[in-house]
Coordinates of C-alpha atoms in Angstrom, one line a residue:
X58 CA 18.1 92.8 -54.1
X59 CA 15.6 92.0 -51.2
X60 CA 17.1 91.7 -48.1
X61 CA 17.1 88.3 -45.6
X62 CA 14.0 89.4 -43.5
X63 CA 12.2 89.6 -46.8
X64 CA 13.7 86.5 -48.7
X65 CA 12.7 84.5 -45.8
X66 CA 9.1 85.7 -45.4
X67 CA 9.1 84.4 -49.4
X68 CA 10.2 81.5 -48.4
X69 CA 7.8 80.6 -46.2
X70 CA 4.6 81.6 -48.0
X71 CA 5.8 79.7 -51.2
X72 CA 5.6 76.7 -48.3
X73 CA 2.4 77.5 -47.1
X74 CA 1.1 77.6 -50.3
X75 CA 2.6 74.3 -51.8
X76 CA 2.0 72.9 -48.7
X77 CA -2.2 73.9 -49.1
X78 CA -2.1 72.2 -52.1
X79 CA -1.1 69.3 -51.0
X80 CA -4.4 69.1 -48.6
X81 CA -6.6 69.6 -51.4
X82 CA -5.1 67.4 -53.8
X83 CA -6.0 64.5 -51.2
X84 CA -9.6 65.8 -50.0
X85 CA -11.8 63.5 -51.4
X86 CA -15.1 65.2 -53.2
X87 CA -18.5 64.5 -52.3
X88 CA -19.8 62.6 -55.4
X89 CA -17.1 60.1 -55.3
X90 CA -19.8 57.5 -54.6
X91 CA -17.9 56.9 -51.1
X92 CA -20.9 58.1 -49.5
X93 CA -23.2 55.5 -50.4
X94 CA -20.9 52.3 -49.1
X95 CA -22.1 50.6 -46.4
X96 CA -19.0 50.0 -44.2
X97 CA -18.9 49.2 -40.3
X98 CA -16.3 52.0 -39.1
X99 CA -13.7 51.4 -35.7
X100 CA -14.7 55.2 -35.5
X101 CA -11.3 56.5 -36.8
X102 CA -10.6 58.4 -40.0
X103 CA -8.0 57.4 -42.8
X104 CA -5.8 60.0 -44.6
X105 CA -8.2 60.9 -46.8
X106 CA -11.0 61.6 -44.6
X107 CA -12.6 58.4 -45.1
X108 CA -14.1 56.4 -42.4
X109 CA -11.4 53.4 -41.6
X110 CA -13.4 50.0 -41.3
X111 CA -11.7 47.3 -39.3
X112 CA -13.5 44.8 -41.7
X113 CA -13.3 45.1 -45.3
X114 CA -15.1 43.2 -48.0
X115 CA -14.8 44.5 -50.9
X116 CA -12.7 47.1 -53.0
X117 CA -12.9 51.2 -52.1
X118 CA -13.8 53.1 -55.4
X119 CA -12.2 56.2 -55.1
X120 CA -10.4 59.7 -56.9
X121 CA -9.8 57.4 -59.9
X122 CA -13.9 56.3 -60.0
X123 CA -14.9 54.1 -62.7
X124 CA -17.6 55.4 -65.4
X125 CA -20.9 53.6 -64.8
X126 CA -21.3 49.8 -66.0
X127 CA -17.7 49.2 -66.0
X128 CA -17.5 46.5 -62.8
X129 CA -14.5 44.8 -63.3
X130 CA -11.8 46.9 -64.2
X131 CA -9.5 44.0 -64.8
X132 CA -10.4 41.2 -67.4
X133 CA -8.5 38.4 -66.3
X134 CA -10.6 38.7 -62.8
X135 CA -13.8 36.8 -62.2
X136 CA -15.2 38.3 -59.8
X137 CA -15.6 41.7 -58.0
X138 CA -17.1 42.2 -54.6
X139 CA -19.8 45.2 -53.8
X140 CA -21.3 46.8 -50.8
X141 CA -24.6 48.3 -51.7
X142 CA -26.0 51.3 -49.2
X143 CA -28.2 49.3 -46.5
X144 CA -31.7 50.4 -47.8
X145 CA -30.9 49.4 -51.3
X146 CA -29.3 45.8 -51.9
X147 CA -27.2 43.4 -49.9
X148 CA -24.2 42.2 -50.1
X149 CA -23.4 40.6 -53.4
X150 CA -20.5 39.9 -55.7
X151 CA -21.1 40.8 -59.2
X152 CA -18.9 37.6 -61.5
X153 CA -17.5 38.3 -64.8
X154 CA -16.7 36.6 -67.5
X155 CA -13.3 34.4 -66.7
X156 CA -10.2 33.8 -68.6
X157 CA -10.6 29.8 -69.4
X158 CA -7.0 30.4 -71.5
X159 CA -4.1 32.7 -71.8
X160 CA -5.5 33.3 -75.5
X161 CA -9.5 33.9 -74.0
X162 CA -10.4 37.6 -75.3
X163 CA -14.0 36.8 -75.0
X164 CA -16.6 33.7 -74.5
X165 CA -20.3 33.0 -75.3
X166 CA -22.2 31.2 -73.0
X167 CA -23.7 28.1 -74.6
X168 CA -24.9 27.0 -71.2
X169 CA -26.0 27.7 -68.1
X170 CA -26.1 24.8 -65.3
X171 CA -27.9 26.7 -62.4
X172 CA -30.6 29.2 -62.1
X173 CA -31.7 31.9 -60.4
X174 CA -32.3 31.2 -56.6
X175 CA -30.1 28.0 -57.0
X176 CA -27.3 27.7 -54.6
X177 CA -24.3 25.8 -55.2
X178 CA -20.7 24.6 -53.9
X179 CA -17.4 25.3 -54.5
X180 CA -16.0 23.1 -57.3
X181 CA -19.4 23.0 -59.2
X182 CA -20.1 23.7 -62.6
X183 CA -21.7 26.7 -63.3
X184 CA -22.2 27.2 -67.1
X185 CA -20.6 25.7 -70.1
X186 CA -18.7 28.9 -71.8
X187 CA -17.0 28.6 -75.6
X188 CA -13.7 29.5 -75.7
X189 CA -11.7 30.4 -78.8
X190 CA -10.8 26.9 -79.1
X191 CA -13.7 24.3 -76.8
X192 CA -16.1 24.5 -74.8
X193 CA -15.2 24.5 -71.1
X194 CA -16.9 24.5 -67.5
X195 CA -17.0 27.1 -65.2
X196 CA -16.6 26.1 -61.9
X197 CA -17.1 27.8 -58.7
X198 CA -14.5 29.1 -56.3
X199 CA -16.7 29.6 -53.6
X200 CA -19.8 28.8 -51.9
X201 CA -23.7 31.2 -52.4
X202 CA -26.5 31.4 -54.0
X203 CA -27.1 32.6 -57.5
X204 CA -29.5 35.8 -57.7
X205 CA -29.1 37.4 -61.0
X206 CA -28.1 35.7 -64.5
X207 CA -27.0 38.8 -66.6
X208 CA -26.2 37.1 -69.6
X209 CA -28.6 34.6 -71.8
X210 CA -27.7 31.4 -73.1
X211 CA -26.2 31.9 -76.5
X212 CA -26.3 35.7 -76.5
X213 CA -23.3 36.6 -78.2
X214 CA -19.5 37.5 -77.0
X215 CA -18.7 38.4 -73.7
X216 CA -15.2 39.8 -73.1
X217 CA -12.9 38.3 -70.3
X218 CA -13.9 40.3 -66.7
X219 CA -17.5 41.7 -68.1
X220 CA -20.7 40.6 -65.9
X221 CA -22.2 37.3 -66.5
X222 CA -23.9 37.0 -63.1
X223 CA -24.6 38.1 -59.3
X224 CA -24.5 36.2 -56.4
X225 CA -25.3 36.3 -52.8
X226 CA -24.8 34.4 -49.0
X227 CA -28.3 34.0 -48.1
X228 CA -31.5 32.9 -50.3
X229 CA -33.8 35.5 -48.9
X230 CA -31.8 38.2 -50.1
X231 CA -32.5 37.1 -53.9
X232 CA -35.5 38.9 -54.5
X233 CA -33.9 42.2 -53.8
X234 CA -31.9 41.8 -57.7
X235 CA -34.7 41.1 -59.5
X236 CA -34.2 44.7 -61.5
X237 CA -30.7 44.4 -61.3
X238 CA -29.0 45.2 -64.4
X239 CA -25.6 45.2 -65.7
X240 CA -25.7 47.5 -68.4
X241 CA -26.4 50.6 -65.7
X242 CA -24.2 49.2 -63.0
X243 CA -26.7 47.6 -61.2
X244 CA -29.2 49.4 -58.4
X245 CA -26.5 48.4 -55.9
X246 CA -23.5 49.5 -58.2
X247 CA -21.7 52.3 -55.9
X248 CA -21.9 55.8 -57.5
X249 CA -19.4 56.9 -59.7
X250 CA -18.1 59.8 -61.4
X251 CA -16.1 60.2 -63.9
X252 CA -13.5 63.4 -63.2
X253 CA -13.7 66.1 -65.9
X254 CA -10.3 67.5 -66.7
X255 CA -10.2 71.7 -66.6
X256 CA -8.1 73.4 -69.1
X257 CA -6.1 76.6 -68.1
X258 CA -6.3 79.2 -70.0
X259 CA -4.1 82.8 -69.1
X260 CA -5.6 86.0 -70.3
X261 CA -3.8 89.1 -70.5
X262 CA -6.1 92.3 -68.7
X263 CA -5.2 95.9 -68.3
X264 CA -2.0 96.9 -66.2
X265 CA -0.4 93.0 -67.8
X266 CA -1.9 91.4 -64.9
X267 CA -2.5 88.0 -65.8
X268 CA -5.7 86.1 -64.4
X269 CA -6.8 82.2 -65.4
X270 CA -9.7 81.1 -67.0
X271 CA -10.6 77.6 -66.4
X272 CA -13.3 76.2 -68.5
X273 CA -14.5 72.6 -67.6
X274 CA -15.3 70.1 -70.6
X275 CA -17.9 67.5 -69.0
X276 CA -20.7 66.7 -71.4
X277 CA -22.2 70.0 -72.1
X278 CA -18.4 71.5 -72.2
X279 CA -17.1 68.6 -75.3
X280 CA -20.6 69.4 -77.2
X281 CA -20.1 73.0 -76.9
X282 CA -16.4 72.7 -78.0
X283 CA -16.8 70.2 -81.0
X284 CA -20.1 72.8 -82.2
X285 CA -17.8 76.2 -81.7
X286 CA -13.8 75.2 -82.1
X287 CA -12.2 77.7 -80.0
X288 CA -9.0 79.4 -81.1
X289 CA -6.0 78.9 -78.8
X290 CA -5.3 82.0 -76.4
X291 CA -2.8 85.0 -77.6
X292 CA -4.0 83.6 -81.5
X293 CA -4.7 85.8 -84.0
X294 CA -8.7 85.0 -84.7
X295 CA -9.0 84.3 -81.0
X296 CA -11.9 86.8 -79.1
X297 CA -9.9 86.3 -75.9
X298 CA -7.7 88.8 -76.1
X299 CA -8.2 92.5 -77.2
X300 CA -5.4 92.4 -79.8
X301 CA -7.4 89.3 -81.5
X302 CA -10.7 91.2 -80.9
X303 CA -9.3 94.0 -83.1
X304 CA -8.1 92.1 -85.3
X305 CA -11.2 89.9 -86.1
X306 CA -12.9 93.2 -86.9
X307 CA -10.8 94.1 -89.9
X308 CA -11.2 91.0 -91.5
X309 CA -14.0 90.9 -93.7
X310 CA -16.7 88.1 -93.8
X311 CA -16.6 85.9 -96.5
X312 CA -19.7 85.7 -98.8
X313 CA -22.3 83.9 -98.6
X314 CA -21.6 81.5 -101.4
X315 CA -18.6 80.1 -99.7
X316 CA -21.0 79.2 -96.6
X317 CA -23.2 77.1 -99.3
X318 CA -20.4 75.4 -100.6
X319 CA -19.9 74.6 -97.2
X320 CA -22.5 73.2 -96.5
X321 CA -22.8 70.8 -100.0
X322 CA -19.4 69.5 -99.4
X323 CA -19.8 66.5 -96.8
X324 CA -17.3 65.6 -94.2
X325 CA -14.6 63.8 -95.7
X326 CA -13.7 61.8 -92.2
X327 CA -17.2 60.5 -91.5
X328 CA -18.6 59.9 -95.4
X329 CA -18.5 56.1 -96.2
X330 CA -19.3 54.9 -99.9
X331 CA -22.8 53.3 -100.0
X332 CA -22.7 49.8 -100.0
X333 CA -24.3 48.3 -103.3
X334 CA -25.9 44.5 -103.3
X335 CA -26.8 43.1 -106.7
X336 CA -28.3 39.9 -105.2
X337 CA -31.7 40.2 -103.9
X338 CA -31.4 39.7 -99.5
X339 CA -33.9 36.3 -100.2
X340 CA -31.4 34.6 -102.1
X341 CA -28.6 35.2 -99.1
X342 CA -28.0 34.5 -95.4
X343 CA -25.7 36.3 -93.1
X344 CA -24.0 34.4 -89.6
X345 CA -22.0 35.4 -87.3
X346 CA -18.7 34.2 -87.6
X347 CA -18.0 31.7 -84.6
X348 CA -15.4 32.4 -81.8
X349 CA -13.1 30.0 -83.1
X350 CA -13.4 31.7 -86.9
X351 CA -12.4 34.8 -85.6
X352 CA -9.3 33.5 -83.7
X353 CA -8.1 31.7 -86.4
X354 CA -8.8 34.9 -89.1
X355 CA -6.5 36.9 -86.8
X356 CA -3.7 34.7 -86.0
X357 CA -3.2 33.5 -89.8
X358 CA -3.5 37.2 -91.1
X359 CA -0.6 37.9 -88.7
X360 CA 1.6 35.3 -89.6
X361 CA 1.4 35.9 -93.1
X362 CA 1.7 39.5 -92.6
X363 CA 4.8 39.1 -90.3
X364 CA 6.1 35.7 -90.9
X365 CA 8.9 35.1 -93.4
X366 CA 7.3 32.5 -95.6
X367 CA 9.1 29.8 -98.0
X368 CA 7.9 26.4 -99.2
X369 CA 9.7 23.1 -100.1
X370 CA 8.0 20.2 -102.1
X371 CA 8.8 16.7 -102.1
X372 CA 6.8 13.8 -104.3
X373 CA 7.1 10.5 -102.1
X374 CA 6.1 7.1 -103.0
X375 CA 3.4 5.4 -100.5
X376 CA 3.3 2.0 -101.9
X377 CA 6.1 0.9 -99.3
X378 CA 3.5 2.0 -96.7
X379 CA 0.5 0.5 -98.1
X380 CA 1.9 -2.9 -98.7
X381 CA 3.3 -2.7 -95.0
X382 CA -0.4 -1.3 -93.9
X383 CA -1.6 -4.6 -95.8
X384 CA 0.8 -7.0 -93.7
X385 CA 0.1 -5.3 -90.2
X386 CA -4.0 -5.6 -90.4
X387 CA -3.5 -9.6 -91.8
X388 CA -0.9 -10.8 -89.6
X389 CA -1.7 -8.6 -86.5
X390 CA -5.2 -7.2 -86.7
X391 CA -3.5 -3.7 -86.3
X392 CA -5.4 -1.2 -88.2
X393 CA -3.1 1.9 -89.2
X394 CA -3.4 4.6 -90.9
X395 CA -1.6 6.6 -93.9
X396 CA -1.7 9.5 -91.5
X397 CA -0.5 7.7 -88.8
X398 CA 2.6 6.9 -90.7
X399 CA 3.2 10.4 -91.7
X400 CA 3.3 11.8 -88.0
X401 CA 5.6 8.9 -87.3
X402 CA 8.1 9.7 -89.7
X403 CA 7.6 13.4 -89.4
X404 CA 8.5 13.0 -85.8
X405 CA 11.7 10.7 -86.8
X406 CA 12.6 13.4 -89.1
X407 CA 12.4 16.5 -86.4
X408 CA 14.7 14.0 -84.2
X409 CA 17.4 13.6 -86.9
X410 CA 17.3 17.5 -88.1
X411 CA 16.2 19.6 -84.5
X412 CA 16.8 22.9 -86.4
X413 CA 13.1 22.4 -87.5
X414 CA 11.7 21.7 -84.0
X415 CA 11.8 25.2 -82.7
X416 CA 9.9 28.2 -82.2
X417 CA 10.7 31.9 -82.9
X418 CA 9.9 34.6 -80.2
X419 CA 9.6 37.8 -81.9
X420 CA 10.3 39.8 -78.3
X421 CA 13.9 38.8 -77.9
X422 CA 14.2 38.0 -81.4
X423 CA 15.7 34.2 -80.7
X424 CA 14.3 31.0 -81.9
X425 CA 14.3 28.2 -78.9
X426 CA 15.2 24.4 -80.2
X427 CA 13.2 21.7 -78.4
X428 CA 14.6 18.1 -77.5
X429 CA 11.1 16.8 -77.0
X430 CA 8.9 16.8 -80.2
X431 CA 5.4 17.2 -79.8
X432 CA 3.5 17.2 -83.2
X433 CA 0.3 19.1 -83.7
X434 CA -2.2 17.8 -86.2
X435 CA -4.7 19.9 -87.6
X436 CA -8.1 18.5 -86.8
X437 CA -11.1 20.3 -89.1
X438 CA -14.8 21.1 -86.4
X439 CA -17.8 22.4 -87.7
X440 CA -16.6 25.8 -86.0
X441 CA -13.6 26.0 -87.4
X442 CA -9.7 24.5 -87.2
X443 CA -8.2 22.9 -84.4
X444 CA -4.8 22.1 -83.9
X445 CA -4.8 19.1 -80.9
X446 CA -0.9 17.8 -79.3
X447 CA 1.0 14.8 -79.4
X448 CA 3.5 14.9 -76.7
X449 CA 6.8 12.9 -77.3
X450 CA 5.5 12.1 -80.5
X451 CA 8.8 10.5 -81.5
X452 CA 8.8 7.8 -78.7
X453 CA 5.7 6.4 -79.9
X454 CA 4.5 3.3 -81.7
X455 CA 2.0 3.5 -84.9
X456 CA -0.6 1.8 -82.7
X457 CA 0.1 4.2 -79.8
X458 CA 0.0 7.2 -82.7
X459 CA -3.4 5.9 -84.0
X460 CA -4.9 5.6 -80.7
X461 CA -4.3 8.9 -79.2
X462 CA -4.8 10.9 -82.6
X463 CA -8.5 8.9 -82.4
X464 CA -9.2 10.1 -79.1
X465 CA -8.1 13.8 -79.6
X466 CA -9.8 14.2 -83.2
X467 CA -13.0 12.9 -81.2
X468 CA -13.0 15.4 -78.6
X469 CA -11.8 18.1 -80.6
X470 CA -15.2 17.6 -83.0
X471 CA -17.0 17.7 -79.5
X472 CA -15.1 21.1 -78.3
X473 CA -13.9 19.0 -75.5
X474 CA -10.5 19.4 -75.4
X475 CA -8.2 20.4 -72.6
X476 CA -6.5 24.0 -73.1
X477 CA -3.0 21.9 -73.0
X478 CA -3.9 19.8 -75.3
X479 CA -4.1 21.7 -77.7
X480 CA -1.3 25.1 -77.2
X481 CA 1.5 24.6 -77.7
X482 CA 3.6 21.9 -80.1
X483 CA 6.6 22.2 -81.7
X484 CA 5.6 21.4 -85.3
X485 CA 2.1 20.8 -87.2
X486 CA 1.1 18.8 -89.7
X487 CA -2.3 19.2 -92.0
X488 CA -3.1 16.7 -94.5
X489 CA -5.8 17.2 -96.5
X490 CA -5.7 14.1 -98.5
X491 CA -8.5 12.2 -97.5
X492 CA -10.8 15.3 -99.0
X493 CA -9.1 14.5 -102.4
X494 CA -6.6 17.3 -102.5
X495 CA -3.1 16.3 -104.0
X496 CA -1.7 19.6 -103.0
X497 CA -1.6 22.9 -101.0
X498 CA 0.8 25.6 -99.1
X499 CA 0.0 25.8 -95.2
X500 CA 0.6 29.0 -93.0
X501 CA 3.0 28.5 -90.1
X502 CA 1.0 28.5 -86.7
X503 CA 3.3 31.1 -84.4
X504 CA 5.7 30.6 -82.9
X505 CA 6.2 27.4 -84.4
X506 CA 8.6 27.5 -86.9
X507 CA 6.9 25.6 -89.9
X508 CA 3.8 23.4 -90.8
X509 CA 4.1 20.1 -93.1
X510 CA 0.9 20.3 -95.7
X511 CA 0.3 16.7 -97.1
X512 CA -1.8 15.8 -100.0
X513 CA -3.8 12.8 -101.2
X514 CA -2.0 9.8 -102.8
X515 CA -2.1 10.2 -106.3
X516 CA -1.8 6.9 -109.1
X517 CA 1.1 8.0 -111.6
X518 CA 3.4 6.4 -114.7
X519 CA 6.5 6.8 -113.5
X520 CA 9.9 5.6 -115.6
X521 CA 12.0 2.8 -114.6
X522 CA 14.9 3.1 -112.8
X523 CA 18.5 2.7 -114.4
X524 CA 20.5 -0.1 -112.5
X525 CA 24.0 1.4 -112.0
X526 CA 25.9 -1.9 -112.0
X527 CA 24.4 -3.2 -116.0
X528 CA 23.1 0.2 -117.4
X529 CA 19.8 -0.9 -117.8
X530 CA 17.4 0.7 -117.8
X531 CA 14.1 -0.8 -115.8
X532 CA 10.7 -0.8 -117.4
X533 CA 7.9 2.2 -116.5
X534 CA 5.6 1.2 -113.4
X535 CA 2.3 3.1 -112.2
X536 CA 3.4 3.9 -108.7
X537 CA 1.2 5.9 -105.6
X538 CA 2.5 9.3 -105.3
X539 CA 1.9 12.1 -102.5
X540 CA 3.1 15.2 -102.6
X541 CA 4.2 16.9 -99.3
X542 CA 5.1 20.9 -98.7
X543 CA 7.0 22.2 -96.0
X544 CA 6.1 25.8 -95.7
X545 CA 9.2 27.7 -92.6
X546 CA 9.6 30.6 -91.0
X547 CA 13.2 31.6 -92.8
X548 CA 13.8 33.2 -89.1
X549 CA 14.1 29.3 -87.6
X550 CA 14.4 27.1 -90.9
X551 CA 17.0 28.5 -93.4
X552 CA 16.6 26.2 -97.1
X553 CA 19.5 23.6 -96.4
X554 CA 17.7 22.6 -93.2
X555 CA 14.3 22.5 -94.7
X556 CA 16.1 20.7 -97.8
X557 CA 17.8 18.1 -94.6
X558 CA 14.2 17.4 -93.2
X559 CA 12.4 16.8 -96.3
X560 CA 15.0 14.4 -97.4
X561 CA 15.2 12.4 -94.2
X562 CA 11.0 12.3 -94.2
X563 CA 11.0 10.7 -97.9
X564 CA 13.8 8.2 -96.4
X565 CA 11.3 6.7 -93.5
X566 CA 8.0 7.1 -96.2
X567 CA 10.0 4.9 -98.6
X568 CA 11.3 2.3 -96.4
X569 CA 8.4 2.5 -93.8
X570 CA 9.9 -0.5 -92.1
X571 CA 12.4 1.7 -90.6
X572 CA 9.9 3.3 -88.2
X573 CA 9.0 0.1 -86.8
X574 CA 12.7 -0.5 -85.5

């Protein structure tokens, strides 16, 4: 038992000790890279020792230091400001690569509008950057000069927040970045380092007094460790300890054949099969896939791995709609399409069954029912799919339809659409009947909870009809057939709604004079 004198003088070196800690834990060490800011101080100190500046520009790097070359931690940002030590560059703010969507991993620069030593305003363009669905402008936020361009004009993917360029306030301080590079952090970059992380080992000594042994793994330590694994502490096979040390030495050494056979066998986690090409490399080309592509190839191959698909088919007669398309142009020099009248009657259809205008959200695992339809069409660009909006798609004429699907198809071939004009959309239609195919399956865009694929019109024999009130039976006609397939997410669309929709679109293909009313 110790006694109160002695339980107290415990008490308050355990104190003093914690307390000791403490004060280290927030010293800040010399190679933070703090030293090398250029900062005008009020002359007092901060918490952590730092000078405290009554003006600050830019953001403190500090315990948690960046490893070299990575200058904007955060990739929707645009932009990072920088002091650089006096003697070595001014100030300067170091842009990144900006998030021109919600869906923007990464851009290419297709264009750059200014040039080095060119200033420019707030509000101007700066460079023309490719998105994963258009081309879009950068503008400026601010007013300065451009000093350094760090990335070329089509030179690849950039990701959101990496550095595209540096800019400054005055002209005359251009010059000073003409070696400044992005890939080392720039002459100006502040110094970082990149904490190592000690690991604490206890080893047992004569008398069972216990001592640490802290080995740090920077560069040299991770080389040293992956060349020589090291046996955990108190391990039998570990040299650490003098129980292990024994113990290695009545072990015998395995022959030497066993190191050869080694040595043959190749490491099973880094061997890769040789790749084999029959055809000779003249008689093939490889290019990159475009921004676009690779969006697309993700999103499809994670609705089809994730989405509940099912397809319904309908065969619909279009000579209704072509003799009406006939009547429109002669009478009222109103040019229509077959496509137009699909998206019209596909939009009358979502109105009469809204189970099929909706979107799924896998987060909170409901599906949300719109009372607005806005149709998506699927527009083919020579980089890839595009799906451009119809708002209120139901409220619109055939003329209005035509008009605005004209205009959108246009700019979507000229990667100049609007990011809302074409996310979003509660249902999609892609018709591939003008390329002469009569049928296909779509994959449902997410969330959305189903696509309509339409075919090309097809000239068939089809047998008469029976007429109920004689019994006769009418004589065989050749009639225009499409076929249309609804492919649904069965988490929105069960089959008796699909079945629902399908019917009521055949109702306004057939009798096309119904969408007119």
């Amino acid at each position: 038992m110790l006694s109160t004198s002695s339980a107290r003088r415990l008490l308050l070196s355990t104190r003093q000790s914690a307390s000791a800690r403490c004060d280290r834990r927030r010293l800040v060490p010399a190679s933070s890279g703090l030293s090398s800011l250029s900062r005008p101080s009020d002359g007092g100190v901060d918490r952590d020792g730092r000078p405290s500046s009554s003006r600050r520009r830019g953001p403190i790097i500090a315990r948690s230091a960046l490893p070299p070359g990575i200058i904007n931690p955060s990739p929707r940002s645009s932009s990072v400001r920088w002091f650089a030590s006096a003697e070595d560059l001014p100030y300067h703010i170091v842009v990144g690569m900006p998030a021109l969507s919600p869906t923007m991993e990464s851009g290419t620069i297709s264009k750059w509008n200014v040039a080095e030593g060119d200033s420019f305003s707030a509000g101007d363009s700066l460079a023309v950057v490719e998105t994963d669905k258009a081309s879009m402008d950068f503008e400026a936020q601010d007013d300065g000069v451009v000093a350094r361009l760090l990335v070329t004009e089509g030179g690849g993917e950039v990701r959101c927040g990496a550095p595209i360029m540096v800019t400054v306030e005055d002209v005359a301080d251009v010059g000073a970045f003409a070696n400044f590079s992005a890939s080392a952090g720039g002459e100006g970059a502040p110094t970082t380092t990149t904490a190592t992380t000690p690991v604490t080992e206890t080893e047992t000594v004569g008398g069972g007094a216990r001592r640490p042994s802290i080995r740090f793994l920077g560069k040299e330590g991770w080389a040293a460790k992956l060349s020589s694994p090291v046996t955990p502490p108190g391990v039998v096979g570990s040299s650490s300890t003098p129980i292990a040390a024994a113990a290695s030495s009545l072990v015998p050494s395995p022959p030497a054949t066993a190191a050869v056979a080694a040595a043959v066998v190749p490491n099973l986690r880094t061997y890769a099969p040789e790749t084999v090409t029959t055809v000779p490399p003249h008689l093939y080309s490889d290019s990159p896939a475009s921004n676009m592509r690779k969006v697309i190839s993700k999103r499809l191959t994670q609705s089809k791995s994730t989405v509940p698909h099912f397809y319904t088919s309908i065969e619909v007669s279009l000579d209704g709609i072509l003799a009406l398309r006939k009547v429109l142009a002669k009478d009222f020099d109103a040019k229509v399409s077959v496509n137009d009248f699909i998206i019209k009657a596909s939009a009358m259809a979502l109105r009469d069954v809204p189970e099929v205008n909706a979107t799924y959200d896998p987060v909170t695992r409901s599906q949300r029912t719109f009372d607005g339809v806005d149709v998506s069409v699927a527009v083919a660009t020579p980089t890839g799919l595009i799906t451009p909006i119809i708002p209120s798609t139901s409220g619109l004429s055939l003329a209005e339809i035509g008009s605005r699907m004209k205009d959108l198809a246009s700019r979507a071939r000229d990667g100049n659409l609007k990011p809302e004009e074409y996310q979003g959309g509660t249902f999609c239609i892609s018709n591939l009947g003008m390329f002469g195919i009569s049928e296909f399956s779509a994959v449902v865009n997410p969330p959305q909870g189903a696509i309509l694929a339409v075919g090309g019109g097809e000239r068939r024999v089809v047998p008469g009809r029976v007429d109920t009130a004689t019994g006769e039976k009418g004589r065989p006609a050749i009639a225009t057939i499409m076929t249309a397939r609804l492919s649904a997410d069965r988490r929105v669309v069960d089959e008796a709604t699909a079945a629902l929709f399908m019917g009521a679109l055949k109702e306004y293909l057939t009798q096309p004079k119904l969408m007119i009313l």
